[in-house]
Amino acid sequence: MNFSNTLAIAIIIGLASAAYGYFSTKKKKPLRTPRKMEIHDVIMFSQAKEPELIRSQFSRNLVNPSMDRLLSYLNLTRHSLDICMYMITNCDIAHLIHKLHSRGVKIRCIVDADMAYCTGSATKGIEKQGIELRWMKSTNLMHHKFCIIDANYDSIDSDVIPFVMTGSLNWTTQGLNGNWEDVLVTSKPIIVHQLHMEFEKLWTQFKAIDK
Ligand SMILES: *[C@@H]1O[C@H](CO)[C@@H](O)[C@H](O)[C@H]1NC(C)=O
Ligand SMILES: *[C@@H]1O[C@H](CO)[C@@H](O)[C@H](O)[C@H]1NC(C)=O
C-alpha cells in the first residue's frame, strides 16, 4: 500500500467517524437539560400557622416554599410522568401537568374513581388535554400518592436518571397548605423500580374512564 492510498483510507475513516459522531449526537437532541444527578430529598409540609408565601416561577399564585420545591422537581421531567394519586385538586400542579404535556412529556394518570369528579377535581381538565387517565370502580380506595418521573421511555440517553416522589400528600390545596405532610423524593433504583412495576400493574388492571 502506498502513501496516497493510506491517506485516502485515513480520510474516509475520518469522515465516517465524524458522520457517526454527528448522527449519534443528533439522536440525543431531544434532551434539553441533562439531568444526571441522583436526587434524595424529603419535602416537608409542616404549617402549624400561616405559611409564608413566596413568588414561584412555576405559578401565578403565591405558594409556600415546599410547594415551590415540589413543582421544581416536577418541572425536571423530560420524557415521561406517571401519576398515581388519590386526589388532584391543586391548580398549580394541574397547570404544570398541562405545561409538561404540551412540552411533549408522555403523561399517564391513575386516580381514585370516587374522587375523580369531586368538587374542584382537576381530573376533567387533565382529561380534556388528551392525557390518558385510568381508574377502577371499587369500594376500596385507590389511596396511593406517588409519581414516577422519566422511568417510562426507551432510554438511549443515560443522562436522565428516573426518580419518584411519594408520601402522605394528596395533590390538593388543603394538603399543600394546611396539613402536616411529607413527600420523599428519591432516584434510588430499587425504589423507583418497585413503584414503576406497581404503576404498570395498575395501568393494565384499571380502565379508561367511560362516562
Ligand atoms: C422548567 O423546565 C423547562 C424545560 O426544561 C425549563 O426550560 C425551565 O427553565 C424550567 N423552569 C424553571 C423555572 O426552572
Ligand atoms: C386527601 O386524602 C384523604 C385521604 O387520605 C382525604 O380524606 C382528604 O379529603 C384529602 N385530604 C386533603 C387534606 O387533601
JSON list of C-alpha atoms and ligand atoms in Angstrom, two decimals:
[
{"chain": "A", "resi": 1, "resn": "MET", "atom": "CA", "xyz": [0.00, 0.00, 0.00]},
{"chain": "A", "resi": 2, "resn": "ASN", "atom": "CA", "xyz": [1.48, 3.33, -0.97]},
{"chain": "A", "resi": 3, "resn": "PHE", "atom": "CA", "xyz": [1.23, 6.61, 0.85]},
{"chain": "A", "resi": 4, "resn": "SER", "atom": "CA", "xyz": [-1.68, 8.15, -1.11]},
{"chain": "A", "resi": 5, "resn": "ASN", "atom": "CA", "xyz": [-3.81, 5.00, -0.62]},
{"chain": "A", "resi": 6, "resn": "THR", "atom": "CA", "xyz": [-3.15, 5.10, 3.10]},
{"chain": "A", "resi": 7, "resn": "LEU", "atom": "CA", "xyz": [-4.04, 8.78, 3.15]},
{"chain": "A", "resi": 8, "resn": "ALA", "atom": "CA", "xyz": [-7.29, 8.16, 1.26]},
{"chain": "A", "resi": 9, "resn": "ILE", "atom": "CA", "xyz": [-8.29, 5.41, 3.69]},
{"chain": "A", "resi": 10, "resn": "ALA", "atom": "CA", "xyz": [-7.43, 7.61, 6.65]},
{"chain": "A", "resi": 11, "resn": "ILE", "atom": "CA", "xyz": [-9.61, 10.40, 5.23]},
{"chain": "A", "resi": 12, "resn": "ILE", "atom": "CA", "xyz": [-12.51, 8.01, 4.63]},
{"chain": "A", "resi": 13, "resn": "ILE", "atom": "CA", "xyz": [-12.30, 6.66, 8.18]},
{"chain": "A", "resi": 14, "resn": "GLY", "atom": "CA", "xyz": [-12.09, 10.20, 9.49]},
{"chain": "A", "resi": 15, "resn": "LEU", "atom": "CA", "xyz": [-15.18, 11.31, 7.57]},
{"chain": "A", "resi": 16, "resn": "ALA", "atom": "CA", "xyz": [-17.12, 8.21, 8.55]},
{"chain": "A", "resi": 17, "resn": "SER", "atom": "CA", "xyz": [-16.43, 8.64, 12.25]},
{"chain": "A", "resi": 18, "resn": "ALA", "atom": "CA", "xyz": [-17.22, 12.35, 12.06]},
{"chain": "A", "resi": 19, "resn": "ALA", "atom": "CA", "xyz": [-20.55, 11.47, 10.42]},
{"chain": "A", "resi": 20, "resn": "TYR", "atom": "CA", "xyz": [-21.20, 8.80, 13.05]},
{"chain": "A", "resi": 21, "resn": "GLY", "atom": "CA", "xyz": [-20.43, 11.31, 15.77]},
{"chain": "A", "resi": 22, "resn": "TYR", "atom": "CA", "xyz": [-22.74, 13.86, 14.18]},
{"chain": "A", "resi": 23, "resn": "PHE", "atom": "CA", "xyz": [-25.67, 11.46, 13.86]},
{"chain": "A", "resi": 24, "resn": "SER", "atom": "CA", "xyz": [-25.25, 9.88, 17.25]},
{"chain": "A", "resi": 25, "resn": "THR", "atom": "CA", "xyz": [-25.22, 13.28, 18.94]},
{"chain": "A", "resi": 26, "resn": "LYS", "atom": "CA", "xyz": [-28.22, 14.21, 16.82]},
{"chain": "A", "resi": 27, "resn": "LYS", "atom": "CA", "xyz": [-30.12, 11.26, 18.23]},
{"chain": "A", "resi": 28, "resn": "LYS", "atom": "CA", "xyz": [-29.65, 12.65, 21.70]},
{"chain": "A", "resi": 29, "resn": "LYS", "atom": "CA", "xyz": [-31.02, 16.05, 20.73]},
{"chain": "A", "resi": 30, "resn": "PRO", "atom": "CA", "xyz": [-34.46, 15.80, 22.43]},
{"chain": "A", "resi": 31, "resn": "LEU", "atom": "CA", "xyz": [-32.71, 16.13, 25.76]},
{"chain": "A", "resi": 32, "resn": "ARG", "atom": "CA", "xyz": [-32.96, 19.74, 26.79]},
{"chain": "A", "resi": 33, "resn": "THR", "atom": "CA", "xyz": [-31.19, 19.91, 30.11]},
{"chain": "A", "resi": 34, "resn": "PRO", "atom": "CA", "xyz": [-29.03, 16.99, 31.17]},
{"chain": "A", "resi": 35, "resn": "ARG", "atom": "CA", "xyz": [-30.23, 15.57, 34.47]},
{"chain": "A", "resi": 36, "resn": "LYS", "atom": "CA", "xyz": [-27.51, 13.27, 35.63]},
{"chain": "A", "resi": 37, "resn": "MET", "atom": "CA", "xyz": [-27.76, 13.87, 39.33]},
{"chain": "A", "resi": 38, "resn": "GLU", "atom": "CA", "xyz": [-29.04, 11.40, 41.88]},
{"chain": "A", "resi": 39, "resn": "ILE", "atom": "CA", "xyz": [-31.87, 13.01, 43.84]},
{"chain": "A", "resi": 40, "resn": "HIS", "atom": "CA", "xyz": [-32.60, 12.25, 47.51]},
{"chain": "A", "resi": 41, "resn": "ASP", "atom": "CA", "xyz": [-34.75, 14.64, 49.46]},
{"chain": "A", "resi": 42, "resn": "VAL", "atom": "CA", "xyz": [-37.75, 14.96, 51.74]},
{"chain": "A", "resi": 43, "resn": "ILE", "atom": "CA", "xyz": [-40.16, 17.84, 51.23]},
{"chain": "A", "resi": 44, "resn": "MET", "atom": "CA", "xyz": [-41.89, 18.66, 54.47]},
{"chain": "A", "resi": 45, "resn": "PHE", "atom": "CA", "xyz": [-45.21, 20.41, 54.69]},
{"chain": "A", "resi": 46, "resn": "SER", "atom": "CA", "xyz": [-45.50, 21.42, 58.33]},
{"chain": "A", "resi": 47, "resn": "GLN", "atom": "CA", "xyz": [-47.52, 24.56, 58.67]},
{"chain": "A", "resi": 48, "resn": "ALA", "atom": "CA", "xyz": [-48.80, 24.96, 62.19]},
{"chain": "A", "resi": 49, "resn": "LYS", "atom": "CA", "xyz": [-49.61, 28.57, 61.41]},
{"chain": "A", "resi": 50, "resn": "GLU", "atom": "CA", "xyz": [-50.00, 30.57, 58.23]},
{"chain": "A", "resi": 51, "resn": "PRO", "atom": "CA", "xyz": [-47.08, 29.64, 55.98]},
{"chain": "A", "resi": 52, "resn": "GLU", "atom": "CA", "xyz": [-45.01, 32.42, 54.46]},
{"chain": "A", "resi": 53, "resn": "LEU", "atom": "CA", "xyz": [-45.86, 32.59, 50.80]},
{"chain": "A", "resi": 54, "resn": "ILE", "atom": "CA", "xyz": [-43.32, 33.22, 48.07]},
{"chain": "A", "resi": 55, "resn": "ARG", "atom": "CA", "xyz": [-43.44, 34.09, 44.41]},
{"chain": "A", "resi": 56, "resn": "SER", "atom": "CA", "xyz": [-42.87, 30.96, 42.36]},
{"chain": "A", "resi": 57, "resn": "GLN", "atom": "CA", "xyz": [-41.53, 30.71, 38.83]},
{"chain": "A", "resi": 58, "resn": "PHE", "atom": "CA", "xyz": [-43.98, 27.89, 38.23]},
{"chain": "A", "resi": 59, "resn": "SER", "atom": "CA", "xyz": [-47.15, 29.62, 39.21]},
{"chain": "A", "resi": 60, "resn": "ARG", "atom": "CA", "xyz": [-49.01, 32.89, 39.04]},
{"chain": "A", "resi": 61, "resn": "ASN", "atom": "CA", "xyz": [-50.15, 32.36, 42.62]},
{"chain": "A", "resi": 62, "resn": "LEU", "atom": "CA", "xyz": [-48.02, 32.88, 45.68]},
{"chain": "A", "resi": 63, "resn": "VAL", "atom": "CA", "xyz": [-47.13, 29.48, 47.08]},
{"chain": "A", "resi": 64, "resn": "ASN", "atom": "CA", "xyz": [-45.38, 28.13, 50.16]},
{"chain": "A", "resi": 65, "resn": "PRO", "atom": "CA", "xyz": [-41.71, 27.17, 49.77]},
{"chain": "A", "resi": 66, "resn": "SER", "atom": "CA", "xyz": [-42.41, 23.41, 50.00]},
{"chain": "A", "resi": 67, "resn": "MET", "atom": "CA", "xyz": [-44.89, 23.67, 47.16]},
{"chain": "A", "resi": 68, "resn": "ASP", "atom": "CA", "xyz": [-42.32, 25.56, 45.10]},
{"chain": "A", "resi": 69, "resn": "ARG", "atom": "CA", "xyz": [-39.84, 22.69, 45.69]},
{"chain": "A", "resi": 70, "resn": "LEU", "atom": "CA", "xyz": [-42.42, 20.09, 44.67]},
{"chain": "A", "resi": 71, "resn": "LEU", "atom": "CA", "xyz": [-43.18, 22.00, 41.46]},
{"chain": "A", "resi": 72, "resn": "SER", "atom": "CA", "xyz": [-39.50, 22.42, 40.65]},
{"chain": "A", "resi": 73, "resn": "TYR", "atom": "CA", "xyz": [-38.96, 18.65, 40.94]},
{"chain": "A", "resi": 74, "resn": "LEU", "atom": "CA", "xyz": [-41.95, 18.04, 38.67]},
{"chain": "A", "resi": 75, "resn": "ASN", "atom": "CA", "xyz": [-40.54, 20.50, 36.17]},
{"chain": "A", "resi": 76, "resn": "LEU", "atom": "CA", "xyz": [-37.41, 18.34, 35.88]},
{"chain": "A", "resi": 77, "resn": "THR", "atom": "CA", "xyz": [-39.46, 15.82, 33.88]},
{"chain": "A", "resi": 78, "resn": "ARG", "atom": "CA", "xyz": [-38.00, 15.28, 30.42]},
{"chain": "A", "resi": 79, "resn": "HIS", "atom": "CA", "xyz": [-39.80, 12.31, 28.89]},
{"chain": "A", "resi": 80, "resn": "SER", "atom": "CA", "xyz": [-42.48, 10.68, 30.99]},
{"chain": "A", "resi": 81, "resn": "LEU", "atom": "CA", "xyz": [-44.58, 11.32, 34.05]},
{"chain": "A", "resi": 82, "resn": "ASP", "atom": "CA", "xyz": [-46.66, 8.55, 35.64]},
{"chain": "A", "resi": 83, "resn": "ILE", "atom": "CA", "xyz": [-49.03, 9.86, 38.28]},
{"chain": "A", "resi": 84, "resn": "CYS", "atom": "CA", "xyz": [-50.86, 7.64, 40.75]},
{"chain": "A", "resi": 85, "resn": "MET", "atom": "CA", "xyz": [-52.75, 9.99, 43.00]},
{"chain": "A", "resi": 86, "resn": "TYR", "atom": "CA", "xyz": [-55.81, 9.62, 45.21]},
{"chain": "A", "resi": 87, "resn": "MET", "atom": "CA", "xyz": [-56.90, 13.16, 44.60]},
{"chain": "A", "resi": 88, "resn": "ILE", "atom": "CA", "xyz": [-55.74, 16.11, 42.48]},
{"chain": "A", "resi": 89, "resn": "THR", "atom": "CA", "xyz": [-57.37, 19.47, 43.01]},
{"chain": "A", "resi": 90, "resn": "ASN", "atom": "CA", "xyz": [-54.44, 21.85, 43.23]},
{"chain": "A", "resi": 91, "resn": "CYS", "atom": "CA", "xyz": [-54.48, 24.23, 40.28]},
{"chain": "A", "resi": 92, "resn": "ASP", "atom": "CA", "xyz": [-50.72, 24.97, 40.32]},
{"chain": "A", "resi": 93, "resn": "ILE", "atom": "CA", "xyz": [-49.94, 21.28, 39.91]},
{"chain": "A", "resi": 94, "resn": "ALA", "atom": "CA", "xyz": [-52.67, 20.87, 37.28]},
{"chain": "A", "resi": 95, "resn": "HIS", "atom": "CA", "xyz": [-51.25, 23.85, 35.41]},
{"chain": "A", "resi": 96, "resn": "LEU", "atom": "CA", "xyz": [-47.74, 22.38, 35.42]},
{"chain": "A", "resi": 97, "resn": "ILE", "atom": "CA", "xyz": [-49.09, 18.99, 34.27]},
{"chain": "A", "resi": 98, "resn": "HIS", "atom": "CA", "xyz": [-50.66, 20.75, 31.28]},
{"chain": "A", "resi": 99, "resn": "LYS", "atom": "CA", "xyz": [-47.41, 22.56, 30.57]},
{"chain": "A", "resi": 100, "resn": "LEU", "atom": "CA", "xyz": [-45.40, 19.32, 30.65]},
{"chain": "A", "resi": 101, "resn": "HIS", "atom": "CA", "xyz": [-47.97, 17.71, 28.37]},
{"chain": "A", "resi": 102, "resn": "SER", "atom": "CA", "xyz": [-47.67, 20.49, 25.81]},
{"chain": "A", "resi": 103, "resn": "ARG", "atom": "CA", "xyz": [-43.88, 20.18, 26.05]},
{"chain": "A", "resi": 104, "resn": "GLY", "atom": "CA", "xyz": [-44.25, 16.62, 24.77]},
{"chain": "A", "resi": 105, "resn": "VAL", "atom": "CA", "xyz": [-43.89, 14.71, 28.04]},
{"chain": "A", "resi": 106, "resn": "LYS", "atom": "CA", "xyz": [-45.78, 11.41, 27.93]},
{"chain": "A", "resi": 107, "resn": "ILE", "atom": "CA", "xyz": [-48.17, 11.53, 30.88]},
{"chain": "A", "resi": 108, "resn": "ARG", "atom": "CA", "xyz": [-50.29, 8.73, 32.34]},
{"chain": "A", "resi": 109, "resn": "CYS", "atom": "CA", "xyz": [-52.56, 9.32, 35.26]},
{"chain": "A", "resi": 110, "resn": "ILE", "atom": "CA", "xyz": [-54.30, 6.94, 37.68]},
{"chain": "A", "resi": 111, "resn": "VAL", "atom": "CA", "xyz": [-56.87, 8.38, 40.05]},
{"chain": "A", "resi": 112, "resn": "ASP", "atom": "CA", "xyz": [-59.45, 7.19, 42.57]},
{"chain": "A", "resi": 113, "resn": "ALA", "atom": "CA", "xyz": [-62.80, 6.69, 40.87]},
{"chain": "A", "resi": 114, "resn": "ASP", "atom": "CA", "xyz": [-64.84, 8.42, 43.59]},
{"chain": "A", "resi": 115, "resn": "MET", "atom": "CA", "xyz": [-62.52, 11.39, 43.84]},
{"chain": "A", "resi": 116, "resn": "ALA", "atom": "CA", "xyz": [-62.07, 11.89, 40.09]},
{"chain": "A", "resi": 117, "resn": "TYR", "atom": "CA", "xyz": [-65.10, 14.14, 39.71]},
{"chain": "A", "resi": 118, "resn": "CYS", "atom": "CA", "xyz": [-65.43, 15.55, 43.20]},
{"chain": "A", "resi": 119, "resn": "THR", "atom": "CA", "xyz": [-65.78, 19.33, 43.51]},
{"chain": "A", "resi": 120, "resn": "GLY", "atom": "CA", "xyz": [-62.65, 21.10, 42.40]},
{"chain": "A", "resi": 121, "resn": "SER", "atom": "CA", "xyz": [-61.08, 17.99, 40.93]},
{"chain": "A", "resi": 122, "resn": "ALA", "atom": "CA", "xyz": [-58.50, 18.71, 38.25]},
{"chain": "A", "resi": 123, "resn": "THR", "atom": "CA", "xyz": [-59.30, 15.41, 36.55]},
{"chain": "A", "resi": 124, "resn": "LYS", "atom": "CA", "xyz": [-61.68, 16.86, 34.00]},
{"chain": "A", "resi": 125, "resn": "GLY", "atom": "CA", "xyz": [-59.14, 19.42, 32.84]},
{"chain": "A", "resi": 126, "resn": "ILE", "atom": "CA", "xyz": [-56.41, 16.79, 32.65]},
{"chain": "A", "resi": 127, "resn": "GLU", "atom": "CA", "xyz": [-58.64, 14.55, 30.58]},
{"chain": "A", "resi": 128, "resn": "LYS", "atom": "CA", "xyz": [-59.61, 17.41, 28.25]},
{"chain": "A", "resi": 129, "resn": "GLN", "atom": "CA", "xyz": [-55.94, 17.94, 27.44]},
{"chain": "A", "resi": 130, "resn": "GLY", "atom": "CA", "xyz": [-55.86, 14.44, 25.99]},
{"chain": "A", "resi": 131, "resn": "ILE", "atom": "CA", "xyz": [-53.85, 12.99, 28.84]},
{"chain": "A", "resi": 132, "resn": "GLU", "atom": "CA", "xyz": [-54.55, 9.29, 29.41]},
{"chain": "A", "resi": 133, "resn": "LEU", "atom": "CA", "xyz": [-56.45, 8.67, 32.61]},
{"chain": "A", "resi": 134, "resn": "ARG", "atom": "CA", "xyz": [-57.47, 5.41, 34.27]},
{"chain": "A", "resi": 135, "resn": "TRP", "atom": "CA", "xyz": [-59.44, 4.33, 37.33]},
{"chain": "A", "resi": 136, "resn": "MET", "atom": "CA", "xyz": [-61.07, 1.31, 38.92]},
{"chain": "A", "resi": 137, "resn": "LYS", "atom": "CA", "xyz": [-64.65, 1.34, 40.13]},
{"chain": "A", "resi": 138, "resn": "SER", "atom": "CA", "xyz": [-64.36, -0.26, 43.53]},
{"chain": "A", "resi": 139, "resn": "THR", "atom": "CA", "xyz": [-65.46, 0.06, 47.13]},
{"chain": "A", "resi": 140, "resn": "ASN", "atom": "CA", "xyz": [-61.78, 0.21, 48.03]},
{"chain": "A", "resi": 141, "resn": "LEU", "atom": "CA", "xyz": [-59.80, 3.39, 47.72]},
{"chain": "A", "resi": 142, "resn": "MET", "atom": "CA", "xyz": [-57.03, 3.94, 45.20]},
{"chain": "A", "resi": 143, "resn": "HIS", "atom": "CA", "xyz": [-55.13, 5.58, 48.02]},
{"chain": "A", "resi": 144, "resn": "HIS", "atom": "CA", "xyz": [-51.63, 5.73, 46.52]},
{"chain": "A", "resi": 145, "resn": "LYS", "atom": "CA", "xyz": [-49.93, 9.09, 46.37]},
{"chain": "A", "resi": 146, "resn": "PHE", "atom": "CA", "xyz": [-46.87, 8.78, 44.20]},
{"chain": "A", "resi": 147, "resn": "CYS", "atom": "CA", "xyz": [-45.50, 9.79, 40.84]},
{"chain": "A", "resi": 148, "resn": "ILE", "atom": "CA", "xyz": [-42.65, 8.49, 38.71]},
{"chain": "A", "resi": 149, "resn": "ILE", "atom": "CA", "xyz": [-40.51, 10.75, 36.60]},
{"chain": "A", "resi": 150, "resn": "ASP", "atom": "CA", "xyz": [-38.78, 9.52, 33.43]},
{"chain": "A", "resi": 151, "resn": "ALA", "atom": "CA", "xyz": [-38.96, 5.76, 34.07]},
{"chain": "A", "resi": 152, "resn": "ASN", "atom": "CA", "xyz": [-41.29, 5.03, 31.17]},
{"chain": "A", "resi": 153, "resn": "TYR", "atom": "CA", "xyz": [-39.44, 5.56, 27.94]},
{"chain": "A", "resi": 154, "resn": "ASP", "atom": "CA", "xyz": [-36.90, 3.75, 25.81]},
{"chain": "A", "resi": 155, "resn": "SER", "atom": "CA", "xyz": [-33.77, 5.19, 27.16]},
{"chain": "A", "resi": 156, "resn": "ILE", "atom": "CA", "xyz": [-31.00, 5.94, 24.75]},
{"chain": "A", "resi": 157, "resn": "ASP", "atom": "CA", "xyz": [-29.73, 8.84, 26.74]},
{"chain": "A", "resi": 158, "resn": "SER", "atom": "CA", "xyz": [-28.49, 7.77, 30.12]},
{"chain": "A", "resi": 159, "resn": "ASP", "atom": "CA", "xyz": [-28.27, 11.43, 31.04]},
{"chain": "A", "resi": 160, "resn": "VAL", "atom": "CA", "xyz": [-31.68, 11.30, 32.63]},
{"chain": "A", "resi": 161, "resn": "ILE", "atom": "CA", "xyz": [-31.94, 9.49, 35.94]},
{"chain": "A", "resi": 162, "resn": "PRO", "atom": "CA", "xyz": [-35.51, 8.45, 36.82]},
{"chain": "A", "resi": 163, "resn": "PHE", "atom": "CA", "xyz": [-36.87, 9.38, 40.23]},
{"chain": "A", "resi": 164, "resn": "VAL", "atom": "CA", "xyz": [-40.06, 9.10, 42.26]},
{"chain": "A", "resi": 165, "resn": "MET", "atom": "CA", "xyz": [-41.98, 11.25, 44.67]},
{"chain": "A", "resi": 166, "resn": "THR", "atom": "CA", "xyz": [-44.12, 9.52, 47.26]},
{"chain": "A", "resi": 167, "resn": "GLY", "atom": "CA", "xyz": [-45.63, 10.32, 50.62]},
{"chain": "A", "resi": 168, "resn": "SER", "atom": "CA", "xyz": [-48.72, 11.33, 52.52]},
{"chain": "A", "resi": 169, "resn": "LEU", "atom": "CA", "xyz": [-49.54, 14.24, 50.29]},
{"chain": "A", "resi": 170, "resn": "ASN", "atom": "CA", "xyz": [-52.63, 14.40, 48.10]},
{"chain": "A", "resi": 171, "resn": "TRP", "atom": "CA", "xyz": [-52.17, 16.97, 45.43]},
{"chain": "A", "resi": 172, "resn": "THR", "atom": "CA", "xyz": [-54.89, 19.11, 46.97]},
{"chain": "A", "resi": 173, "resn": "THR", "atom": "CA", "xyz": [-54.70, 22.69, 48.13]},
{"chain": "A", "resi": 174, "resn": "GLN", "atom": "CA", "xyz": [-55.68, 21.63, 51.63]},
{"chain": "A", "resi": 175, "resn": "GLY", "atom": "CA", "xyz": [-52.86, 19.08, 51.73]},
{"chain": "A", "resi": 176, "resn": "LEU", "atom": "CA", "xyz": [-50.38, 21.56, 50.32]},
{"chain": "A", "resi": 177, "resn": "ASN", "atom": "CA", "xyz": [-51.23, 24.50, 52.55]},
{"chain": "A", "resi": 178, "resn": "GLY", "atom": "CA", "xyz": [-52.85, 23.27, 55.70]},
{"chain": "A", "resi": 179, "resn": "ASN", "atom": "CA", "xyz": [-51.59, 19.89, 56.75]},
{"chain": "A", "resi": 180, "resn": "TRP", "atom": "CA", "xyz": [-48.52, 18.20, 58.14]},
{"chain": "A", "resi": 181, "resn": "GLU", "atom": "CA", "xyz": [-47.37, 16.07, 55.22]},
{"chain": "A", "resi": 182, "resn": "ASP", "atom": "CA", "xyz": [-44.19, 14.62, 53.78]},
{"chain": "A", "resi": 183, "resn": "VAL", "atom": "CA", "xyz": [-43.00, 13.77, 50.30]},
{"chain": "A", "resi": 184, "resn": "LEU", "atom": "CA", "xyz": [-39.97, 11.56, 49.80]},
{"chain": "A", "resi": 185, "resn": "VAL", "atom": "CA", "xyz": [-38.07, 12.25, 46.60]},
{"chain": "A", "resi": 186, "resn": "THR", "atom": "CA", "xyz": [-35.61, 9.59, 45.51]},
{"chain": "A", "resi": 187, "resn": "SER", "atom": "CA", "xyz": [-33.82, 8.22, 42.49]},
{"chain": "A", "resi": 188, "resn": "LYS", "atom": "CA", "xyz": [-32.74, 5.07, 44.35]},
{"chain": "A", "resi": 189, "resn": "PRO", "atom": "CA", "xyz": [-33.16, 2.44, 41.58]},
{"chain": "A", "resi": 190, "resn": "ILE", "atom": "CA", "xyz": [-34.73, -0.30, 43.74]},
{"chain": "A", "resi": 191, "resn": "ILE", "atom": "CA", "xyz": [-37.41, 2.11, 44.98]},
{"chain": "A", "resi": 192, "resn": "VAL", "atom": "CA", "xyz": [-38.06, 3.58, 41.53]},
{"chain": "A", "resi": 193, "resn": "HIS", "atom": "CA", "xyz": [-38.30, 0.07, 40.09]},
{"chain": "A", "resi": 194, "resn": "GLN", "atom": "CA", "xyz": [-40.85, -1.15, 42.64]},
{"chain": "A", "resi": 195, "resn": "LEU", "atom": "CA", "xyz": [-43.14, 1.84, 42.22]},
{"chain": "A", "resi": 196, "resn": "HIS", "atom": "CA", "xyz": [-42.78, 1.63, 38.44]},
{"chain": "A", "resi": 197, "resn": "MET", "atom": "CA", "xyz": [-43.77, -2.07, 38.48]},
{"chain": "A", "resi": 198, "resn": "GLU", "atom": "CA", "xyz": [-46.79, -1.25, 40.68]},
{"chain": "A", "resi": 199, "resn": "PHE", "atom": "CA", "xyz": [-47.82, 1.50, 38.29]},
{"chain": "A", "resi": 200, "resn": "GLU", "atom": "CA", "xyz": [-47.56, -0.78, 35.25]},
{"chain": "A", "resi": 201, "resn": "LYS", "atom": "CA", "xyz": [-49.64, -3.43, 37.05]},
{"chain": "A", "resi": 202, "resn": "LEU", "atom": "CA", "xyz": [-52.39, -0.96, 37.93]},
{"chain": "A", "resi": 203, "resn": "TRP", "atom": "CA", "xyz": [-52.28, 0.56, 34.46]},
{"chain": "A", "resi": 204, "resn": "THR", "atom": "CA", "xyz": [-53.23, -2.79, 32.92]},
{"chain": "A", "resi": 205, "resn": "GLN", "atom": "CA", "xyz": [-55.83, -3.62, 35.61]},
{"chain": "A", "resi": 206, "resn": "PHE", "atom": "CA", "xyz": [-57.53, -0.23, 35.64]},
{"chain": "A", "resi": 207, "resn": "LYS", "atom": "CA", "xyz": [-59.86, 1.00, 32.92]},
{"chain": "A", "resi": 208, "resn": "ALA", "atom": "CA", "xyz": [-60.03, 4.12, 30.83]},
{"chain": "A", "resi": 209, "resn": "ILE", "atom": "CA", "xyz": [-62.72, 6.44, 32.11]},
{"chain": "A", "resi": 210, "resn": "ASP", "atom": "CA", "xyz": [-66.09, 5.96, 30.41]},
{"chain": "A", "resi": 211, "resn": "LYS", "atom": "CA", "xyz": [-68.93, 8.29, 31.15]},
{"chain": "B", "resi": 1, "resn": "LIG", "atom": "C1", "xyz": [-38.85, 24.17, 33.61]},
{"chain": "B", "resi": 1, "resn": "LIG", "atom": "O1", "xyz": [-38.39, 23.27, 32.64]},
{"chain": "B", "resi": 1, "resn": "LIG", "atom": "C2", "xyz": [-38.13, 23.82, 31.37]},
{"chain": "B", "resi": 1, "resn": "LIG", "atom": "C3", "xyz": [-37.76, 22.71, 30.41]},
{"chain": "B", "resi": 1, "resn": "LIG", "atom": "O2", "xyz": [-36.62, 22.06, 30.82]},
{"chain": "B", "resi": 1, "resn": "LIG", "atom": "C4", "xyz": [-37.05, 24.86, 31.51]},
{"chain": "B", "resi": 1, "resn": "LIG", "atom": "O3", "xyz": [-36.80, 25.46, 30.26]},
{"chain": "B", "resi": 1, "resn": "LIG", "atom": "C5", "xyz": [-37.48, 25.92, 32.50]},
{"chain": "B", "resi": 1, "resn": "LIG", "atom": "O4", "xyz": [-36.44, 26.83, 32.72]},
{"chain": "B", "resi": 1, "resn": "LIG", "atom": "C6", "xyz": [-37.85, 25.29, 33.83]},
{"chain": "B", "resi": 1, "resn": "LIG", "atom": "N1", "xyz": [-38.43, 26.29, 34.69]},
{"chain": "B", "resi": 1, "resn": "LIG", "atom": "C7", "xyz": [-37.85, 26.66, 35.82]},
{"chain": "B", "resi": 1, "resn": "LIG", "atom": "C8", "xyz": [-38.49, 27.84, 36.50]},
{"chain": "B", "resi": 1, "resn": "LIG", "atom": "O5", "xyz": [-36.88, 26.11, 36.27]},
{"chain": "B", "resi": 2, "resn": "LIG", "atom": "C1", "xyz": [-56.61, 13.67, 50.84]},
{"chain": "B", "resi": 2, "resn": "LIG", "atom": "O1", "xyz": [-56.74, 12.34, 51.18]},
{"chain": "B", "resi": 2, "resn": "LIG", "atom": "C2", "xyz": [-57.52, 12.00, 52.28]},
{"chain": "B", "resi": 2, "resn": "LIG", "atom": "C3", "xyz": [-57.47, 10.54, 52.42]},
{"chain": "B", "resi": 2, "resn": "LIG", "atom": "O2", "xyz": [-56.17, 10.18, 52.72]},
{"chain": "B", "resi": 2, "resn": "LIG", "atom": "C4", "xyz": [-58.92, 12.51, 52.04]},
{"chain": "B", "resi": 2, "resn": "LIG", "atom": "O3", "xyz": [-59.80, 12.06, 53.04]},
{"chain": "B", "resi": 2, "resn": "LIG", "atom": "C5", "xyz": [-58.88, 14.01, 52.03]},
{"chain": "B", "resi": 2, "resn": "LIG", "atom": "O4", "xyz": [-60.07, 14.53, 51.55]},
{"chain": "B", "resi": 2, "resn": "LIG", "atom": "C6", "xyz": [-57.73, 14.60, 51.29]},
{"chain": "B", "resi": 2, "resn": "LIG", "atom": "N1", "xyz": [-57.21, 15.49, 52.22]},
{"chain": "B", "resi": 2, "resn": "LIG", "atom": "C7", "xyz": [-56.64, 16.60, 51.97]},
{"chain": "B", "resi": 2, "resn": "LIG", "atom": "C8", "xyz": [-56.33, 17.40, 53.16]},
{"chain": "B", "resi": 2, "resn": "LIG", "atom": "O5", "xyz": [-56.34, 16.98, 50.88]}
]
